[in-house]
PDB file of C-alpha atoms and ligand atoms in Angstrom:
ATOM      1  CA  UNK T   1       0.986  20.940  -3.453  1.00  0.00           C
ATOM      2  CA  UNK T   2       4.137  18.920  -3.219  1.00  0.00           C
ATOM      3  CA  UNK T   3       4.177  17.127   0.586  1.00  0.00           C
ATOM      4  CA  UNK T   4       7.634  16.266   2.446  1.00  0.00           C
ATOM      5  CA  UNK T   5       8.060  13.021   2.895  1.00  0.00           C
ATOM      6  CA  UNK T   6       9.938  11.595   6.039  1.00  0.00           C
ATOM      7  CA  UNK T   7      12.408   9.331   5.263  1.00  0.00           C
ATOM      8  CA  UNK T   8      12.085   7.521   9.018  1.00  0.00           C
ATOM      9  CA  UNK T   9       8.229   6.218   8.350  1.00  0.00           C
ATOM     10  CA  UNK T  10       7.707   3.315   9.512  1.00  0.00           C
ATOM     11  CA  UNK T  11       6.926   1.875   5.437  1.00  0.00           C
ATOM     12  CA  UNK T  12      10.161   3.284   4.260  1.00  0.00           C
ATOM     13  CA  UNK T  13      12.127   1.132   7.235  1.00  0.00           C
ATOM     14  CA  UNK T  14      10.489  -1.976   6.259  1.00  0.00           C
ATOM     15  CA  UNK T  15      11.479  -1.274   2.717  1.00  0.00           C
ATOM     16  CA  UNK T  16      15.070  -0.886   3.881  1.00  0.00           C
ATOM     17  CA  UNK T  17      14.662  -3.644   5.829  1.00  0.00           C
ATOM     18  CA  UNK T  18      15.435  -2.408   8.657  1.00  0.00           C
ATOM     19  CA  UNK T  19      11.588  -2.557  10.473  1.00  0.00           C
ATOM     20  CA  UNK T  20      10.286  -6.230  10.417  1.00  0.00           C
ATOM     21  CA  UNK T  21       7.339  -7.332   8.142  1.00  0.00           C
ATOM     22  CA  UNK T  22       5.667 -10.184   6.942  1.00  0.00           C
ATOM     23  CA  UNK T  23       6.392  -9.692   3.287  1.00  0.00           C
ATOM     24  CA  UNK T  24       4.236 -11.093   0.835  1.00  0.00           C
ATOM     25  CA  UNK T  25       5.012 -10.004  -2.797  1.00  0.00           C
ATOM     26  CA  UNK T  26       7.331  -8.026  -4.104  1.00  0.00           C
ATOM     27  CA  UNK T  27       8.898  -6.807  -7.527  1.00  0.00           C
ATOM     28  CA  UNK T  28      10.455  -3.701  -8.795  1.00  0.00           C
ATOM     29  CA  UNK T  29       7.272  -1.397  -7.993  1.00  0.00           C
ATOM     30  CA  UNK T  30       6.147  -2.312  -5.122  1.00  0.00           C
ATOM     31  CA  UNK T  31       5.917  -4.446  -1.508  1.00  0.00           C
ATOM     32  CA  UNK T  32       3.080  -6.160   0.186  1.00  0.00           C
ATOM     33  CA  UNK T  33       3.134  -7.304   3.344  1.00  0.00           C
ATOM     34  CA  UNK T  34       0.667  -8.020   6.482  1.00  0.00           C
ATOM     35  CA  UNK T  35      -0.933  -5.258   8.517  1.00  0.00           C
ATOM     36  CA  UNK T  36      -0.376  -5.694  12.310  1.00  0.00           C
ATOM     37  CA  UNK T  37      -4.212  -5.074  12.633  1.00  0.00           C
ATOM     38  CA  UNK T  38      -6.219  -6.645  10.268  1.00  0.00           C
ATOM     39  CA  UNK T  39      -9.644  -5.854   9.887  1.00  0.00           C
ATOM     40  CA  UNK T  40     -11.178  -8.327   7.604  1.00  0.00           C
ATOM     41  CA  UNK T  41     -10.327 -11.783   7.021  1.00  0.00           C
ATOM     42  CA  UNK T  42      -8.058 -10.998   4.009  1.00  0.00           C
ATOM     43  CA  UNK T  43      -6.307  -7.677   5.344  1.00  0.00           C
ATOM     44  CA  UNK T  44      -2.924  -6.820   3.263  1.00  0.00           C
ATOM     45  CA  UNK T  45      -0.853  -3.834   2.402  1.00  0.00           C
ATOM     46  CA  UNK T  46       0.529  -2.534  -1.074  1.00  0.00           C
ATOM     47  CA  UNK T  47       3.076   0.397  -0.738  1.00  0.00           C
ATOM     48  CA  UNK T  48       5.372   1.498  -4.013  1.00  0.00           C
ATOM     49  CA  UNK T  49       8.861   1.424  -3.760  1.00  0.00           C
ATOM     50  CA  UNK T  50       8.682   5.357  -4.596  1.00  0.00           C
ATOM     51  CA  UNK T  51       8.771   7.731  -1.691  1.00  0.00           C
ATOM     52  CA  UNK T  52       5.312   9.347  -1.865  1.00  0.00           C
ATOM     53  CA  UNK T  53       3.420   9.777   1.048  1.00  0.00           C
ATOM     54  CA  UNK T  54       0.241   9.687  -0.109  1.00  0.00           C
ATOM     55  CA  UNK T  55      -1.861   9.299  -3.681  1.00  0.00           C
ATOM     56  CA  UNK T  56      -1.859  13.047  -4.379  1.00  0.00           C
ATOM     57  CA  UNK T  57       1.721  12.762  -3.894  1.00  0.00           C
ATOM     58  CA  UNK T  58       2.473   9.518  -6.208  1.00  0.00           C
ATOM     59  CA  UNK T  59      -0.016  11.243  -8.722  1.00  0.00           C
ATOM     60  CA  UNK T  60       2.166  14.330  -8.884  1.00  0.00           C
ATOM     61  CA  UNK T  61       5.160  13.083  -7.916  1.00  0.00           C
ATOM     62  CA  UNK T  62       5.373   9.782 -10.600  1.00  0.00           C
ATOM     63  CA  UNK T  63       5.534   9.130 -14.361  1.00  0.00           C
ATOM     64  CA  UNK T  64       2.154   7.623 -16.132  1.00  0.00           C
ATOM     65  CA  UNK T  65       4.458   5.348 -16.854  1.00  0.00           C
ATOM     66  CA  UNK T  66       5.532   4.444 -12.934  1.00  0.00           C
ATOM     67  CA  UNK T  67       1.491   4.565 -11.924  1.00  0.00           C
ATOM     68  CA  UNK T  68       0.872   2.327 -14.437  1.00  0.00           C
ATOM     69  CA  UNK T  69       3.192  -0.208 -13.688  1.00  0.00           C
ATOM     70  CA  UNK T  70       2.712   0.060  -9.888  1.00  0.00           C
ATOM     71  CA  UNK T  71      -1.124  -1.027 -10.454  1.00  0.00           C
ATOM     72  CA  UNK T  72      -0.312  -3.755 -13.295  1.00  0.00           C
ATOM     73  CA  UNK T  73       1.886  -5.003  -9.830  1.00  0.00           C
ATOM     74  CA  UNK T  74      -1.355  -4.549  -7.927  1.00  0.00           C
ATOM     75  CA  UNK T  75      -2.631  -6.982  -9.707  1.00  0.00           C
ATOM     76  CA  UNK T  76       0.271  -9.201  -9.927  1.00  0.00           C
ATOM     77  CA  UNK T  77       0.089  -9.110  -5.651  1.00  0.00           C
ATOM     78  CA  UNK T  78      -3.397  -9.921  -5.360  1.00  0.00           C
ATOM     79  CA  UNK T  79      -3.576 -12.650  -7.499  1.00  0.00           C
ATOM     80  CA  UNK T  80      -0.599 -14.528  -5.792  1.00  0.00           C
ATOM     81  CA  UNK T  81      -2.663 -14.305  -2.586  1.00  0.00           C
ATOM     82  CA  UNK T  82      -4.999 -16.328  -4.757  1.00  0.00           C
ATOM     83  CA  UNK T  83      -7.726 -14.506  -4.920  1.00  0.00           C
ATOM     84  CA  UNK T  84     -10.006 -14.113  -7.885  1.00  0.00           C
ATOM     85  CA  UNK T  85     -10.485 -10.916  -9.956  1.00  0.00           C
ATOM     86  CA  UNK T  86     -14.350 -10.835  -8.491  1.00  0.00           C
ATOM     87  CA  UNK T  87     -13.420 -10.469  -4.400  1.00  0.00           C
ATOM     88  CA  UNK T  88     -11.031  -7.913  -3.704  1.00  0.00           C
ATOM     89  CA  UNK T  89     -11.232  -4.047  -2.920  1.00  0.00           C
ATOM     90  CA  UNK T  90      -8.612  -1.787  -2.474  1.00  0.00           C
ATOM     91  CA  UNK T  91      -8.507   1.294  -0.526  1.00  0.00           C
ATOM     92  CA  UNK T  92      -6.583   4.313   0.681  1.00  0.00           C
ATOM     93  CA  UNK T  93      -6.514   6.742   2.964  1.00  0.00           C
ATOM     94  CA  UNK T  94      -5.485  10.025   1.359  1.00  0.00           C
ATOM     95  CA  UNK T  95      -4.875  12.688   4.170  1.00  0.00           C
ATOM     96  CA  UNK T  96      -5.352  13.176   8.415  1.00  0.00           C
ATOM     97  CA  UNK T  97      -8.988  13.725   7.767  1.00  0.00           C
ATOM     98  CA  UNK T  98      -9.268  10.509   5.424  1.00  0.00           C
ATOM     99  CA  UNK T  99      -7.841   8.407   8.693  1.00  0.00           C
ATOM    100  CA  UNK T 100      -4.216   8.127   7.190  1.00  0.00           C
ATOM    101  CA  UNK T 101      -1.936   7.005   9.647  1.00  0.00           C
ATOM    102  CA  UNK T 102       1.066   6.227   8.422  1.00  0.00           C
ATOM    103  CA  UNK T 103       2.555   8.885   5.732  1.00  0.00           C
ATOM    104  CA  UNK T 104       3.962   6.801   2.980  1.00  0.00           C
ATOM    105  CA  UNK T 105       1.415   5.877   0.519  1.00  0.00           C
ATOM    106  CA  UNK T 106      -0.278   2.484   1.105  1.00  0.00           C
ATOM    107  CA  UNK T 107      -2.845   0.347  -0.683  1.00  0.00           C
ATOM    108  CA  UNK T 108      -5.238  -1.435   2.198  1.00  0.00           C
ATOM    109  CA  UNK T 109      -6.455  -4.949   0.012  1.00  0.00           C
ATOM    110  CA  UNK T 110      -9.352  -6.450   1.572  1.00  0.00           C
ATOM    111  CA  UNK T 111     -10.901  -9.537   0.818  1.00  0.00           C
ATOM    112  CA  UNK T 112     -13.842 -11.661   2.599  1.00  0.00           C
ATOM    113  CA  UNK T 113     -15.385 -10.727   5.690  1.00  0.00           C
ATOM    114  CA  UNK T 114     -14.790  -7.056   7.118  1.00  0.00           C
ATOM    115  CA  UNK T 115     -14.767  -7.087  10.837  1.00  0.00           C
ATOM    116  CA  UNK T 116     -13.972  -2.899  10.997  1.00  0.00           C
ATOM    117  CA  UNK T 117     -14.279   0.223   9.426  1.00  0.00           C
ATOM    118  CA  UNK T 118     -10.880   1.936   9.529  1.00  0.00           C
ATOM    119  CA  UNK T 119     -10.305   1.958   6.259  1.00  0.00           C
TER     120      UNK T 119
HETATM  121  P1  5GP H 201      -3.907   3.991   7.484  1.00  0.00           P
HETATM  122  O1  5GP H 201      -4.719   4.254   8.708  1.00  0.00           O
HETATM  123  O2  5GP H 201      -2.688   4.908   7.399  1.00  0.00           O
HETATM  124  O3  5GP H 201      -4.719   3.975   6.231  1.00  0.00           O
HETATM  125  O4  5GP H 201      -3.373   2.506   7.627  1.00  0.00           O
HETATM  126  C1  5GP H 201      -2.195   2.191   8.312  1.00  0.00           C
HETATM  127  C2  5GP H 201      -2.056   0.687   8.266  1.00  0.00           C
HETATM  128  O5  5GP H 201      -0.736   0.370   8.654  1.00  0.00           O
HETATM  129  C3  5GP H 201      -2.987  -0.038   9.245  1.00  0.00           C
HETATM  130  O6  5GP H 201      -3.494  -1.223   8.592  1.00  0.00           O
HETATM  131  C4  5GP H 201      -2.048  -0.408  10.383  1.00  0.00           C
HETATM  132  O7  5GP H 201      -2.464  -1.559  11.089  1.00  0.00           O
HETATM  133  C5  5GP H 201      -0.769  -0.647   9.630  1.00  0.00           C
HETATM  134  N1  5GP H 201       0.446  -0.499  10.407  1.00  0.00           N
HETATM  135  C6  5GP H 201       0.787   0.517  11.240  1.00  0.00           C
HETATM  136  N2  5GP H 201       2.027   0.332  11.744  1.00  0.00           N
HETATM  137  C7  5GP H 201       2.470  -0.836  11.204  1.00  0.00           C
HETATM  138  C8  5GP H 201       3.690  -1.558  11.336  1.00  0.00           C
HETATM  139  O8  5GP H 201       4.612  -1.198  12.063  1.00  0.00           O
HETATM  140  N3  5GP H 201       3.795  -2.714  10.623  1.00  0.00           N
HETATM  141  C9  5GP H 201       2.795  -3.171   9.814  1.00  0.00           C
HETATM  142  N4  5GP H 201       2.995  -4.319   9.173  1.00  0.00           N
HETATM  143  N5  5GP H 201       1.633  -2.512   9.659  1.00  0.00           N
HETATM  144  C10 5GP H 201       1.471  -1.350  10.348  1.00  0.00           C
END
């Protein structure tokens, strides 16, 4: 089922800029940038540029051809944090239930010691 997304989320202002983040990486498919509330030492955010609020969404809602490219970038934004392709996990929360906060789809990428479990 196709979800609504809400243009005024507070992802979709820091893509236009217009909400402040600490931006880490970006290219065509997608932004990372610094959680306000980090939970483990290495605590960052990956959101495509697509407006999809959540991964059901961006599965139904994107090409093979956009997924694809959004993880290659995935990869592309981890590995200019400098981290090694043995210490990272990624995570999302897919859905109210799941603990999903904020309704545009977002990659948390965790790395080193976890100090919560919100994710
Ligand atoms: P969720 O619970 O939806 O999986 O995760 C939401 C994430 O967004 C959390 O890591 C939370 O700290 C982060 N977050 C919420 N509001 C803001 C904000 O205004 N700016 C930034 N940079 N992160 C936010």
């Amino acid at each position: 089922m196709s979800k609504t997304y809400d243009n005024n989320n507070i992802f979709a202002k820091i893509l236009r800029g217009e909400a402040p983040a600490n931006k880490l990486y970006e290219d065509d498919n997608l932004l990372m940038f610094d959680t306000i509330d980090p939970i483990a030492d290495v605590h960052k955010l990956l959101i495509p540029k697509k407006p999809v609020v959540d991964l059901n969404d961006f599965i139904e809602k994107c090409t093979e051809e956009e997924i694809g490219k959004f993880f290659k970038s995935v990869k592309k934004a981890a590995f200019s944090l400098g981290l090694k392709e043995n210490e990272y996990k990624l995570s999302t929360n897919c859905g109210e239930l799941a603990g999903q906060a904020v309704f545009h789809l977002h990659f948390h990428l965790l790395a080193g010691k976890i100090h919560g479990h919100n994710t």
